[in-house]
N, CA, C and O atoms as a Tinker XYZ file with bonds, in Angstrom:
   456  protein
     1  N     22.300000  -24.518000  -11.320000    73     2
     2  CA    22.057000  -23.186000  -10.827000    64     1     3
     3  C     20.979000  -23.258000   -9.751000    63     2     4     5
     4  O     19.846000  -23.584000  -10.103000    81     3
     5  N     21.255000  -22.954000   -8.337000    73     3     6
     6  CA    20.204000  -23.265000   -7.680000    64     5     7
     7  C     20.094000  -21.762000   -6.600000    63     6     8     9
     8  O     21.009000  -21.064000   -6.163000    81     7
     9  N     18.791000  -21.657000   -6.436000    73     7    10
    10  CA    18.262000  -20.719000   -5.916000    64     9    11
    11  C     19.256000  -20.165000   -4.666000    63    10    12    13
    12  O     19.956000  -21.109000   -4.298000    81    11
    13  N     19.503000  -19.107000   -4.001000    73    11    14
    14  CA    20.386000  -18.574000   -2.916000    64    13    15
    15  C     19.005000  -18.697000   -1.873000    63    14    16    17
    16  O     17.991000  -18.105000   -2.245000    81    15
    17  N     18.975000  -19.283000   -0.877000    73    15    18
    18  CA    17.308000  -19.350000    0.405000    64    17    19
    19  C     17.613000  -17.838000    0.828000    63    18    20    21
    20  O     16.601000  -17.187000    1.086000    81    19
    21  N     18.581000  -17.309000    0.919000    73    19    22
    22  CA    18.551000  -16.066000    1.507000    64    21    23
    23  C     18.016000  -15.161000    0.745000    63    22    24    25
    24  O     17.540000  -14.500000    1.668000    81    23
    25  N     17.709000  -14.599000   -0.174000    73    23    26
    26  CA    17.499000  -14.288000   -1.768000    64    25    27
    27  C     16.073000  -14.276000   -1.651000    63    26    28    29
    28  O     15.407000  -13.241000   -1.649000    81    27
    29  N     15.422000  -15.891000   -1.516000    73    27    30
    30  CA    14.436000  -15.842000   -1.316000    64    29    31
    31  C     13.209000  -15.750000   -0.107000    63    30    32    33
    32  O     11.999000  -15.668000   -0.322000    81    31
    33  N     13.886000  -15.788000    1.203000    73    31    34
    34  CA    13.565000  -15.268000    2.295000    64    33    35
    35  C     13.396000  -13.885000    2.431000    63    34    36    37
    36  O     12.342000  -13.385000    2.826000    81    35
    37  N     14.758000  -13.013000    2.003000    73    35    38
    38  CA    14.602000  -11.414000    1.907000    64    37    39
    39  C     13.021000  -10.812000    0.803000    63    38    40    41
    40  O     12.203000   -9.897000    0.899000    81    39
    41  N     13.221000  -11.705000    0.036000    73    39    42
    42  CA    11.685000  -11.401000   -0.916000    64    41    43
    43  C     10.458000  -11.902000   -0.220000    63    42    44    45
    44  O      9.612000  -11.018000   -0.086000    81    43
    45  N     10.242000  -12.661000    0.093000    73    43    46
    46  CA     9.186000  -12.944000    1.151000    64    45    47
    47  C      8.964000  -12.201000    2.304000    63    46    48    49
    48  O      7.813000  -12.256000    2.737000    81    47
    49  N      9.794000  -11.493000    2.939000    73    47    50
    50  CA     9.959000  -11.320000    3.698000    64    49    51
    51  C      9.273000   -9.072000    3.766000    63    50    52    53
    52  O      8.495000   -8.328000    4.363000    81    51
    53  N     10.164000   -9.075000    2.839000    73    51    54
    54  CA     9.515000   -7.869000    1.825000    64    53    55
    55  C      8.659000   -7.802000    1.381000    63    54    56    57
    56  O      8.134000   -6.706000    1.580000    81    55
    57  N      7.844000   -8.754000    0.506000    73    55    58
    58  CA     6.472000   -9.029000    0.252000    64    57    59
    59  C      5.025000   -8.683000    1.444000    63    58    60    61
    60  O      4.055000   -7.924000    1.439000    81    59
    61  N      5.532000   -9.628000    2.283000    73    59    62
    62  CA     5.387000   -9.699000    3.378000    64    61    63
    63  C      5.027000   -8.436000    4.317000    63    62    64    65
    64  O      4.111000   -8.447000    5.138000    81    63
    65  N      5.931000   -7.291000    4.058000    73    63    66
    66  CA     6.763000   -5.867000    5.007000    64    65    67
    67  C      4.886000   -4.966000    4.040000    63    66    68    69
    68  O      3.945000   -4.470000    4.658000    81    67
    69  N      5.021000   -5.093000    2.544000    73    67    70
    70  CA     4.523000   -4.239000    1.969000    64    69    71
    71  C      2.986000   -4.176000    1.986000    63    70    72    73
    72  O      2.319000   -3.190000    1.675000    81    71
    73  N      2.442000   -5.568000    2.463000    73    71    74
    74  CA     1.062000   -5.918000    2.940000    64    73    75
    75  C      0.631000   -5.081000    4.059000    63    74    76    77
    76  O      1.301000   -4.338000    4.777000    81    75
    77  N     -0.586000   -5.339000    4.065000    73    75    78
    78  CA    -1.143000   -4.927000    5.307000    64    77    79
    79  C     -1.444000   -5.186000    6.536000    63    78    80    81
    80  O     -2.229000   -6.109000    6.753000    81    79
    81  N     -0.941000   -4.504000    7.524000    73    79    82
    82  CA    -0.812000   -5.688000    8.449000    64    81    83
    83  C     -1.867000   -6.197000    9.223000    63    82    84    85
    84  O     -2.756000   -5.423000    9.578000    81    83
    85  N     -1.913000   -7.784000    9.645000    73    83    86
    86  CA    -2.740000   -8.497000   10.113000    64    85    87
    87  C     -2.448000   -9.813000   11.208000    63    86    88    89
    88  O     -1.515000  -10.562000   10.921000    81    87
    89  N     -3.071000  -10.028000   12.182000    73    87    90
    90  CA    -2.055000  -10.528000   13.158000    64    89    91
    91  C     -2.442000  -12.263000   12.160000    63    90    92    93
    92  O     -3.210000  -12.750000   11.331000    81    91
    93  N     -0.902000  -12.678000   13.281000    73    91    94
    94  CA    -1.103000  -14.127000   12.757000    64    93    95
    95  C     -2.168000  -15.021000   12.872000    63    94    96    97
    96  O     -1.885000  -16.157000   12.492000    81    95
    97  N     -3.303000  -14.858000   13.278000    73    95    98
    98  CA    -4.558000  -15.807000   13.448000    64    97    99
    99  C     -5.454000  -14.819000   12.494000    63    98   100   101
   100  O     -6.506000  -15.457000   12.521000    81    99
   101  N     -5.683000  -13.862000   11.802000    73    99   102
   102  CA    -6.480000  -13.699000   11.444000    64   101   103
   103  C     -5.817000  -13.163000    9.891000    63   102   104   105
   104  O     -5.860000  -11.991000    9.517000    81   103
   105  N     -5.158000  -14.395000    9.038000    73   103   106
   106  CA    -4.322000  -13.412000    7.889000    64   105   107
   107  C     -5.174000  -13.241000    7.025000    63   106   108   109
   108  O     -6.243000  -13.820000    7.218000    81   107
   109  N     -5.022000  -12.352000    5.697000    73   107   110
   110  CA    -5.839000  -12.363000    4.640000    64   109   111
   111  C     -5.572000  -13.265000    3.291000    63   110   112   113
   112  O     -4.511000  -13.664000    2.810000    81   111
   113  N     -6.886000  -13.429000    2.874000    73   111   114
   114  CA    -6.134000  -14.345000    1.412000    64   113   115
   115  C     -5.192000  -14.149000    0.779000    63   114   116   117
   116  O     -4.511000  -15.067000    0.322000    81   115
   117  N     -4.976000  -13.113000    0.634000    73   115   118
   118  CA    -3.419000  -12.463000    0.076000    64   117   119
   119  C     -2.209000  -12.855000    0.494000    63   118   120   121
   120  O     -1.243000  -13.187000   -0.192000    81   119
   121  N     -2.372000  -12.771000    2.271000    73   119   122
   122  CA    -1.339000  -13.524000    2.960000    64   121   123
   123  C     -1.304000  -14.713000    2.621000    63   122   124   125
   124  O     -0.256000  -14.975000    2.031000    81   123
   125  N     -2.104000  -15.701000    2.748000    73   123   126
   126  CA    -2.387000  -16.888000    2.677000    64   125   127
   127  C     -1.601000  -17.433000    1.889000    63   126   128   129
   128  O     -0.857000  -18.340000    2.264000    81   127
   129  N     -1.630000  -16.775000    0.089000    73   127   130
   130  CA    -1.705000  -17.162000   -0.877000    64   129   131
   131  C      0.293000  -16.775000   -1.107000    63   130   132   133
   132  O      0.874000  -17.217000   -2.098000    81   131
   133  N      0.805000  -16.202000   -0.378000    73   131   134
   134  CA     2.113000  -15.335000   -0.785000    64   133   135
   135  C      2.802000  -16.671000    0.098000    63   134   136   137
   136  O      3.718000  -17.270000   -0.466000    81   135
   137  N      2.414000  -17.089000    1.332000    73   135   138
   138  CA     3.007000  -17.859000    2.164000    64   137   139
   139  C      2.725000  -19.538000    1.025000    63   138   140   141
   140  O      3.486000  -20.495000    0.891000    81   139
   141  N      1.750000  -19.362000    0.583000    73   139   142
   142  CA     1.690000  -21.235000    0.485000    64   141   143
   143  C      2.222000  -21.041000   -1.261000    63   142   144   145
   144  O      2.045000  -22.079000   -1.899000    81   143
   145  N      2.682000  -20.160000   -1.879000    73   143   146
   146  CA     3.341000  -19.911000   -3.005000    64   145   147
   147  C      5.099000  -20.307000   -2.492000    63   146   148   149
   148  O      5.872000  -20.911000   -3.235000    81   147
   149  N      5.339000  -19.986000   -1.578000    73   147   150
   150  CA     6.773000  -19.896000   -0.817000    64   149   151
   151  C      6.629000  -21.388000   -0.191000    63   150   152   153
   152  O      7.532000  -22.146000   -0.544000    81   151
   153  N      6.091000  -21.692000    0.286000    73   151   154
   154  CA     5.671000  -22.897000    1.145000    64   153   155
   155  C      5.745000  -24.269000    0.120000    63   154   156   157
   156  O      6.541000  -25.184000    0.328000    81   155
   157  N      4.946000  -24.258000   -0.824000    73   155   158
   158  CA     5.181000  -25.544000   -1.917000    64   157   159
   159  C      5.036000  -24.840000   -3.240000    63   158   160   161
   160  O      4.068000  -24.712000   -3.989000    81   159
   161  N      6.478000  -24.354000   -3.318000    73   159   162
   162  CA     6.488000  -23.763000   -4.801000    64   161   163
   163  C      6.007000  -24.842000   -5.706000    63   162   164   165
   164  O      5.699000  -25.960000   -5.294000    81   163
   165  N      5.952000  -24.471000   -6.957000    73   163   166
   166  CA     5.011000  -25.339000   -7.727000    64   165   167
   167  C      6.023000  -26.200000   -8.243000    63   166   168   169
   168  O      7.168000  -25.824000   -8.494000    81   167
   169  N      5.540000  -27.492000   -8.419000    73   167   170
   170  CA     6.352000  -29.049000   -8.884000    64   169   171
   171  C      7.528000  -28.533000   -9.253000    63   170   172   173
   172  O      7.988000  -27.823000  -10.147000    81   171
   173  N      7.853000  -29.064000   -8.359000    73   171   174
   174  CA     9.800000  -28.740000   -8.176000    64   173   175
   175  C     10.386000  -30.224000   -8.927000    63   174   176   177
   176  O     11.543000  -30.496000   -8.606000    81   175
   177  N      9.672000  -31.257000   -9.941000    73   175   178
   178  CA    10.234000  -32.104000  -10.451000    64   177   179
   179  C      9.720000  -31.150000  -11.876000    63   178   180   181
   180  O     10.623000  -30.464000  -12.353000    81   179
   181  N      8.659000  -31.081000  -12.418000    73   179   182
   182  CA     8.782000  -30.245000  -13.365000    64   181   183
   183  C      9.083000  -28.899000  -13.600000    63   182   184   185
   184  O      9.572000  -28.707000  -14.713000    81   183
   185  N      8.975000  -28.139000  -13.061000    73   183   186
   186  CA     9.967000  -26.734000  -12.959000    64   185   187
   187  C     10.576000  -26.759000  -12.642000    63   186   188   189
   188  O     10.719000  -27.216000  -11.508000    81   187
   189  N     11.947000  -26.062000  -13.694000    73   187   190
   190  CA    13.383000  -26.042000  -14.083000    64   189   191
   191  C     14.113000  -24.743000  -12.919000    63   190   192   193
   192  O     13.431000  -23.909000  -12.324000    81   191
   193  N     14.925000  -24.813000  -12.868000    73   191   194
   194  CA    15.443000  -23.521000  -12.331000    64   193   195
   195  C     15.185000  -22.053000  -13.011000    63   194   196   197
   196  O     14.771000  -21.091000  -12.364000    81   195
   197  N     15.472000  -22.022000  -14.327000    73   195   198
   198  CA    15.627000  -20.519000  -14.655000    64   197   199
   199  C     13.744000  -20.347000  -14.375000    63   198   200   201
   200  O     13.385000  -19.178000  -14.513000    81   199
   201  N     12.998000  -20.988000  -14.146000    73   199   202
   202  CA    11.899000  -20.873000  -13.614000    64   201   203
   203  C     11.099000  -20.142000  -12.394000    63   202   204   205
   204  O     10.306000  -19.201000  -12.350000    81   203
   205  N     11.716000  -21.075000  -11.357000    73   203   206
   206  CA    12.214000  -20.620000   -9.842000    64   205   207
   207  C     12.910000  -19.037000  -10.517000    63   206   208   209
   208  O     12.400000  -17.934000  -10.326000    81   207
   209  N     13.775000  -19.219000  -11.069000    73   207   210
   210  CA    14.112000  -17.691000  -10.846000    64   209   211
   211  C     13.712000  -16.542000  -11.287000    63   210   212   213
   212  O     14.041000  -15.386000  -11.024000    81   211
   213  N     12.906000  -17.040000  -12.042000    73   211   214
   214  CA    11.877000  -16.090000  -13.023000    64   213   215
   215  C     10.870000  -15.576000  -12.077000    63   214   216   217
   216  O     10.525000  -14.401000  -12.209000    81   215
   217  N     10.189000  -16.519000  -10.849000    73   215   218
   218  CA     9.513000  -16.649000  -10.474000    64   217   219
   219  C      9.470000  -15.053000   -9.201000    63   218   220   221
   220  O      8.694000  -14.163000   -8.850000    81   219
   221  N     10.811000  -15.525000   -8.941000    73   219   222
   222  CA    11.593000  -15.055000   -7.576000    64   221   223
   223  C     12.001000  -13.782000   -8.239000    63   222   224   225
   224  O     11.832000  -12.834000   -7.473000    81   223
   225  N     12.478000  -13.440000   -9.395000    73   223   226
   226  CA    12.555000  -11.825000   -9.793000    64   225   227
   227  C     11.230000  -11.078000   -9.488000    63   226   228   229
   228  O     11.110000  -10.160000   -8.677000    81   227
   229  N      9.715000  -11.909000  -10.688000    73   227   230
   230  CA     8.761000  -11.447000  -10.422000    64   229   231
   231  C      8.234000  -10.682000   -8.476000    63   230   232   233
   232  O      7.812000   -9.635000   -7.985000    81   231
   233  N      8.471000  -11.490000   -8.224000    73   231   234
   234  CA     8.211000  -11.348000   -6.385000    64   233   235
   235  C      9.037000  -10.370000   -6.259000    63   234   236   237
   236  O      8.490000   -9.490000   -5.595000    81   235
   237  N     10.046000  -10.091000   -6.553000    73   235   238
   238  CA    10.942000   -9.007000   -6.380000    64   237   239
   239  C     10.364000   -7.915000   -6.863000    63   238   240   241
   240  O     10.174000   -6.915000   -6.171000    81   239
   241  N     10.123000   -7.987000   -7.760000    73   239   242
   242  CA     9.361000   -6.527000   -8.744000    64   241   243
   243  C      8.584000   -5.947000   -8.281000    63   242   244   245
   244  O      8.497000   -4.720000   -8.231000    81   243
   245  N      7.391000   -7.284000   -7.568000    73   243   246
   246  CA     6.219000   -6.931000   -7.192000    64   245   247
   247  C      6.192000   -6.069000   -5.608000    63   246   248   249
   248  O      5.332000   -5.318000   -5.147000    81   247
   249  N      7.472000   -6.522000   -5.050000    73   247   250
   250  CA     7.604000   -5.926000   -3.972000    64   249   251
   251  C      7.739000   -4.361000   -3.879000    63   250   252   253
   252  O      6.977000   -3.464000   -3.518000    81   251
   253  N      9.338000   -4.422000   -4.469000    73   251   254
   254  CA     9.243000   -2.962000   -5.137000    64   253   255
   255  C      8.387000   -2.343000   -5.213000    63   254   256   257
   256  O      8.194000   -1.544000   -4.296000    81   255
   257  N      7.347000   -2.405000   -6.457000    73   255   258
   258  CA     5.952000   -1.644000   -6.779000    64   257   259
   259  C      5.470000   -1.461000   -5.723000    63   258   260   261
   260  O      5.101000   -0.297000   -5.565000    81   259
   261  N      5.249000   -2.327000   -4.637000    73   259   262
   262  CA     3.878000   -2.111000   -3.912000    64   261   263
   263  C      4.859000   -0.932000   -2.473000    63   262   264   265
   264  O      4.302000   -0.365000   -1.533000    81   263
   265  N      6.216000   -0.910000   -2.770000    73   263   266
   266  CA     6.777000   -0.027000   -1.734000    64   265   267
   267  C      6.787000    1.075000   -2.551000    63   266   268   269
   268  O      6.790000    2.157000   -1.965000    81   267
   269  N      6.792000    1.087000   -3.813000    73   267   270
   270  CA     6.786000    2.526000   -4.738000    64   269   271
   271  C      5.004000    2.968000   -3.950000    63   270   272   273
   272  O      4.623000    3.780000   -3.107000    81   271
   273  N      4.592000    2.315000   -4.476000    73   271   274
   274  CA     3.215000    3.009000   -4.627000    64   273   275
   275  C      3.076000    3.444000   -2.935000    63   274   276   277
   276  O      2.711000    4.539000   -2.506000    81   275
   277  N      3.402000    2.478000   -2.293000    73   275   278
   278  CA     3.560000    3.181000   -0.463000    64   277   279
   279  C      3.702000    4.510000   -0.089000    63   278   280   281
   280  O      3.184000    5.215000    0.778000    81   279
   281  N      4.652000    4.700000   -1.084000    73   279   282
   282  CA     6.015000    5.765000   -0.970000    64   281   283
   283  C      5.164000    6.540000   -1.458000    63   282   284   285
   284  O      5.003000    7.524000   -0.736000    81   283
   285  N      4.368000    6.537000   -2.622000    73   283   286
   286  CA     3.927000    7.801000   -3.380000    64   285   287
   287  C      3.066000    8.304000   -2.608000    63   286   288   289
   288  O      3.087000    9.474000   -2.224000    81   287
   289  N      1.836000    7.069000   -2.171000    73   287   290
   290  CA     0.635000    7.135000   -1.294000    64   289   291
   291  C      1.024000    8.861000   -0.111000    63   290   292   293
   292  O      0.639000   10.028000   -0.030000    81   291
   293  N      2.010000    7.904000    0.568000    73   291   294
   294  CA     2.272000    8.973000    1.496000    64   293   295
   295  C      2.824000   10.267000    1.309000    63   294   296   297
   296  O      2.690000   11.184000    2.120000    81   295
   297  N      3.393000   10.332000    0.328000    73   295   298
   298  CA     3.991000   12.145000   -0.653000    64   297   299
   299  C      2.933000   12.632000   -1.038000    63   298   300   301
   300  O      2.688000   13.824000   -0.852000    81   299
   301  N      2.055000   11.773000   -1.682000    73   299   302
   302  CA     0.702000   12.931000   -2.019000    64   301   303
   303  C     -0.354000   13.519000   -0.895000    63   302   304   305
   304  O     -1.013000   14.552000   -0.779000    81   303
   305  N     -0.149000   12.223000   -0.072000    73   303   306
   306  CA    -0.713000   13.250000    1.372000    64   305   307
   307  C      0.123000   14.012000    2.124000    63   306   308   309
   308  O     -0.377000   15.020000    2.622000    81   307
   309  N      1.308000   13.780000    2.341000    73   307   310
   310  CA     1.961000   15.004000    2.892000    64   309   311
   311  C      1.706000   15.794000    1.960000    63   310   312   313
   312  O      0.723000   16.446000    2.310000    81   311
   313  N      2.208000   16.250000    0.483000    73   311   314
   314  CA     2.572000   17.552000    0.084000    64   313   315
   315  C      1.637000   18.164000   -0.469000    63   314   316   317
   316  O      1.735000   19.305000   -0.919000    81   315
   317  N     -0.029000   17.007000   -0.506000    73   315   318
   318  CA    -1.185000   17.905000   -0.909000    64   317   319
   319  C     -2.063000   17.705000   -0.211000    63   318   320   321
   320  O     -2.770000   16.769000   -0.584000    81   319
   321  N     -2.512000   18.428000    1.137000    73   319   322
   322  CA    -2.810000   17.636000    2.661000    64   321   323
   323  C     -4.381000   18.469000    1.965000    63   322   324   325
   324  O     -4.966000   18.703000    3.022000    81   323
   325  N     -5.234000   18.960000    0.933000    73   323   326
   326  CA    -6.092000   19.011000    0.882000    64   325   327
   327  C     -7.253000   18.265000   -0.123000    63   326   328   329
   328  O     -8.447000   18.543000   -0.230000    81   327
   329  N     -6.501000   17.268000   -0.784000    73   327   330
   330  CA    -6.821000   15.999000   -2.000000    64   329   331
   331  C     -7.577000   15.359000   -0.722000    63   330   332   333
   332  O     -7.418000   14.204000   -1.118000    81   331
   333  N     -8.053000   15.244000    0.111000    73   331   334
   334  CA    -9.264000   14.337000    0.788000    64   333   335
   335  C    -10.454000   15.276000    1.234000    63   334   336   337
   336  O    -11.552000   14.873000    1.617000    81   335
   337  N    -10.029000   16.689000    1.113000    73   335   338
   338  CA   -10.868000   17.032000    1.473000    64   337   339
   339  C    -12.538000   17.395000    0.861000    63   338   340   341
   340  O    -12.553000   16.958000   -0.289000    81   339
   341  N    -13.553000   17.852000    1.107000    73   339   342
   342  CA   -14.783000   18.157000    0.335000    64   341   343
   343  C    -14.429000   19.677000   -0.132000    63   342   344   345
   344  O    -13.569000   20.243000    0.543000    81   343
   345  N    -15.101000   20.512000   -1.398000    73   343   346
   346  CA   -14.604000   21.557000   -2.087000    64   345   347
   347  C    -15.108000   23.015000   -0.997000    63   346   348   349
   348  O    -14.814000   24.196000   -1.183000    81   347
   349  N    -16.052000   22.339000    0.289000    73   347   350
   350  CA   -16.248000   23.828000    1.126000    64   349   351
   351  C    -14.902000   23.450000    1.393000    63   350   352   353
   352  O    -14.007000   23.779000    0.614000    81   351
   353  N    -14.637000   22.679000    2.593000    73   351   354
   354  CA   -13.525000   22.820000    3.522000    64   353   355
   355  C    -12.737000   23.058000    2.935000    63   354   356   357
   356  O    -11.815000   23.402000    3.674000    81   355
   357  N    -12.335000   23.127000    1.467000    73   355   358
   358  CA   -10.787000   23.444000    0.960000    64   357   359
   359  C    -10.939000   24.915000    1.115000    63   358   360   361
   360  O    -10.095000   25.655000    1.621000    81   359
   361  N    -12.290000   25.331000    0.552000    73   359   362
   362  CA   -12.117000   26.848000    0.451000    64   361   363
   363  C    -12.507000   27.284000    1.489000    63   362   364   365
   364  O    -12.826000   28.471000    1.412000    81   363
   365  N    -12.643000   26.766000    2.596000    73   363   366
   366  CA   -12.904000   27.759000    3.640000    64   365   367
   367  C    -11.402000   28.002000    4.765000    63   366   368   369
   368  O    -11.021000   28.802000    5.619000    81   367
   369  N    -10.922000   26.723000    4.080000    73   367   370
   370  CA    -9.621000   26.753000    4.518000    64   369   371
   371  C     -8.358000   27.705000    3.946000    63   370   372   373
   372  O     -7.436000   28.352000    4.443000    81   371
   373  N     -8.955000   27.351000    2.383000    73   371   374
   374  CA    -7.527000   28.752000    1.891000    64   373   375
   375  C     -8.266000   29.539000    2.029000    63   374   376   377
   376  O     -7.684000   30.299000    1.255000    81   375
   377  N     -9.827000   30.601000    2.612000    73   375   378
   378  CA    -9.653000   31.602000    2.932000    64   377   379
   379  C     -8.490000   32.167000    4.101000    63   378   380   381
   380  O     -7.555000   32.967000    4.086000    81   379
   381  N     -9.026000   31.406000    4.942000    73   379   382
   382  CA    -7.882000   31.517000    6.186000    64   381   383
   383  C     -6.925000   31.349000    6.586000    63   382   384   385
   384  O     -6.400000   31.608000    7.669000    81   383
   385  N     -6.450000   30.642000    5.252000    73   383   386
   386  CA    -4.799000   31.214000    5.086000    64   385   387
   387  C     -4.506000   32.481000    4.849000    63   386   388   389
   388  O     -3.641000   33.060000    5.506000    81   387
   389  N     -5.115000   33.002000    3.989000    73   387   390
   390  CA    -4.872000   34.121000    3.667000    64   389   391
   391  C     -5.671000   35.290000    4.547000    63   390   392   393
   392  O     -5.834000   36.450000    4.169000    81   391
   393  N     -5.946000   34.950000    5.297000    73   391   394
   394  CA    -6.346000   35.933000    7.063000    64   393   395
   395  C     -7.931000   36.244000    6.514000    63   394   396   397
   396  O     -8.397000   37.302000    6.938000    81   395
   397  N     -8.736000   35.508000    5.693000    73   395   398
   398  CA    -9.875000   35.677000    5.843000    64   397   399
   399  C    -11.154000   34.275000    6.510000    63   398   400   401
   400  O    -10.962000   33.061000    6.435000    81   399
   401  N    -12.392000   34.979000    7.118000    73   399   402
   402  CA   -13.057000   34.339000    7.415000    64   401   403
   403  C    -13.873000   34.413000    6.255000    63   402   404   405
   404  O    -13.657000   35.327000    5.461000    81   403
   405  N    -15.029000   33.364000    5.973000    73   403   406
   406  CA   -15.718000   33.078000    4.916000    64   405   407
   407  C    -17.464000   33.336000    6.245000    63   406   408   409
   408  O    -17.716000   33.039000    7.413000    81   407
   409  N    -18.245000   34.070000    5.033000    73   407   410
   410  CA   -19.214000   34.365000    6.192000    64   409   411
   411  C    -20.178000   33.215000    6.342000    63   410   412   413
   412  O    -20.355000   32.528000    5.336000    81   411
   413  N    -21.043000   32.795000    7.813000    73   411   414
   414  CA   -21.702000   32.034000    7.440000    64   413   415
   415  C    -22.714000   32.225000    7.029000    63   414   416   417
   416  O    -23.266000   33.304000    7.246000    81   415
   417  N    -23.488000   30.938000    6.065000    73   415   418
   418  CA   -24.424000   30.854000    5.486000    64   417   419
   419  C    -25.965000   30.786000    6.250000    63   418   420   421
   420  O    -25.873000   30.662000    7.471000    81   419
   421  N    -27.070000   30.836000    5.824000    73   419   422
   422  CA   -28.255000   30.832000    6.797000    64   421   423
   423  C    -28.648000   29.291000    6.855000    63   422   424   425
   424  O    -28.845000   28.698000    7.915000    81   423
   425  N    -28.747000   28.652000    5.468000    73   423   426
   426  CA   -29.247000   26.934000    5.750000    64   425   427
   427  C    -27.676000   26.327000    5.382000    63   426   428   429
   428  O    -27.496000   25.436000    4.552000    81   427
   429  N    -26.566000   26.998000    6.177000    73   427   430
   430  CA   -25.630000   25.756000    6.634000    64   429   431
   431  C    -25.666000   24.398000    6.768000    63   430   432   433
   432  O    -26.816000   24.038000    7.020000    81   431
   433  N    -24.939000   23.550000    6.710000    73   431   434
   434  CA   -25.202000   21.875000    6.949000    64   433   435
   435  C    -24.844000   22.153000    8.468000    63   434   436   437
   436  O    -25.868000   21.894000    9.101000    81   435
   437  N    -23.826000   22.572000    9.348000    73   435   438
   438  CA   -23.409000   22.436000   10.450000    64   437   439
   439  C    -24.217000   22.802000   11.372000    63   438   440   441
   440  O    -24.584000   22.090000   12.307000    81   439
   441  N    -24.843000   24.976000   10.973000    73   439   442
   442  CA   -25.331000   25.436000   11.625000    64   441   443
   443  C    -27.363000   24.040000   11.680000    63   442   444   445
   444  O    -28.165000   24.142000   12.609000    81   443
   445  N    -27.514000   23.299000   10.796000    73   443   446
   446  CA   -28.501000   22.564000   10.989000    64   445   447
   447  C    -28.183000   21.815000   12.193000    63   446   448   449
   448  O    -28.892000   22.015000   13.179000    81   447
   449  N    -27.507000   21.227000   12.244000    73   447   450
   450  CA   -26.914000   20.267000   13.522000    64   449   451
   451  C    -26.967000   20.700000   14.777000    63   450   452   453
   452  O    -27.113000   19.859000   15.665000    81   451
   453  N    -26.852000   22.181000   15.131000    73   451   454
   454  CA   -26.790000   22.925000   16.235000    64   453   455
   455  C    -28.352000   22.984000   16.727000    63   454   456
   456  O    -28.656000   23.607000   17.744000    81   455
């Protein structure tokens, strides 16, 4: 039973997609470590195949996850675009949704800055 290279290129390759990106001279240990895992898989005289393939699901999984969590990352900022914000700006913001101004304060943080 021997590994399909295409199989395992598309997983690397995906692995790869779900990182962060970094040009080729300056990769991160992470990179490093995903490439030289692919590069000299481990003792290919003592590890068996259903091994390798155990190996190569895992990488698969892991890919997945890290495109799930991508995926979520970016739904919770689109559909709750005020989860970063500090608790004035939320509320000074849903005042003015709802067509109100919020009055200002006398020792403001902003009006200090001015």
């Amino acid at each position: 039973m021997s590994l399909p290279t295409t199989t395992a290129k598309s997983t690397y390759r995906a692995l790869l997609r779900e990182l962060p990106r970094r040009s080729l001279s300056s990769p991160t240990p992470l990179h490093n470590r995903v490439r030289d895992a692919y590069r000299n898989p481990a003792n290919t005289s003592t590890s068996n195949e259903e091994e390798k393939l155990r190996r190569l699901q895992e990488a698969e999984q892991f890919a997945q996850y890290a495109k799930a969590q991508r995926t979520y990352a970016m739904l919770v900022d689109r559909y709750n675009p005020g989860s970063l914000m500090d608790e004035e700006e939320r509320v000074r913001l849903t005042a003015r949704r709802v067509g109100l101004d919020l009055p200002e304060l006398v020792g403001d943080k902003k009006n200090e800055k001015e």
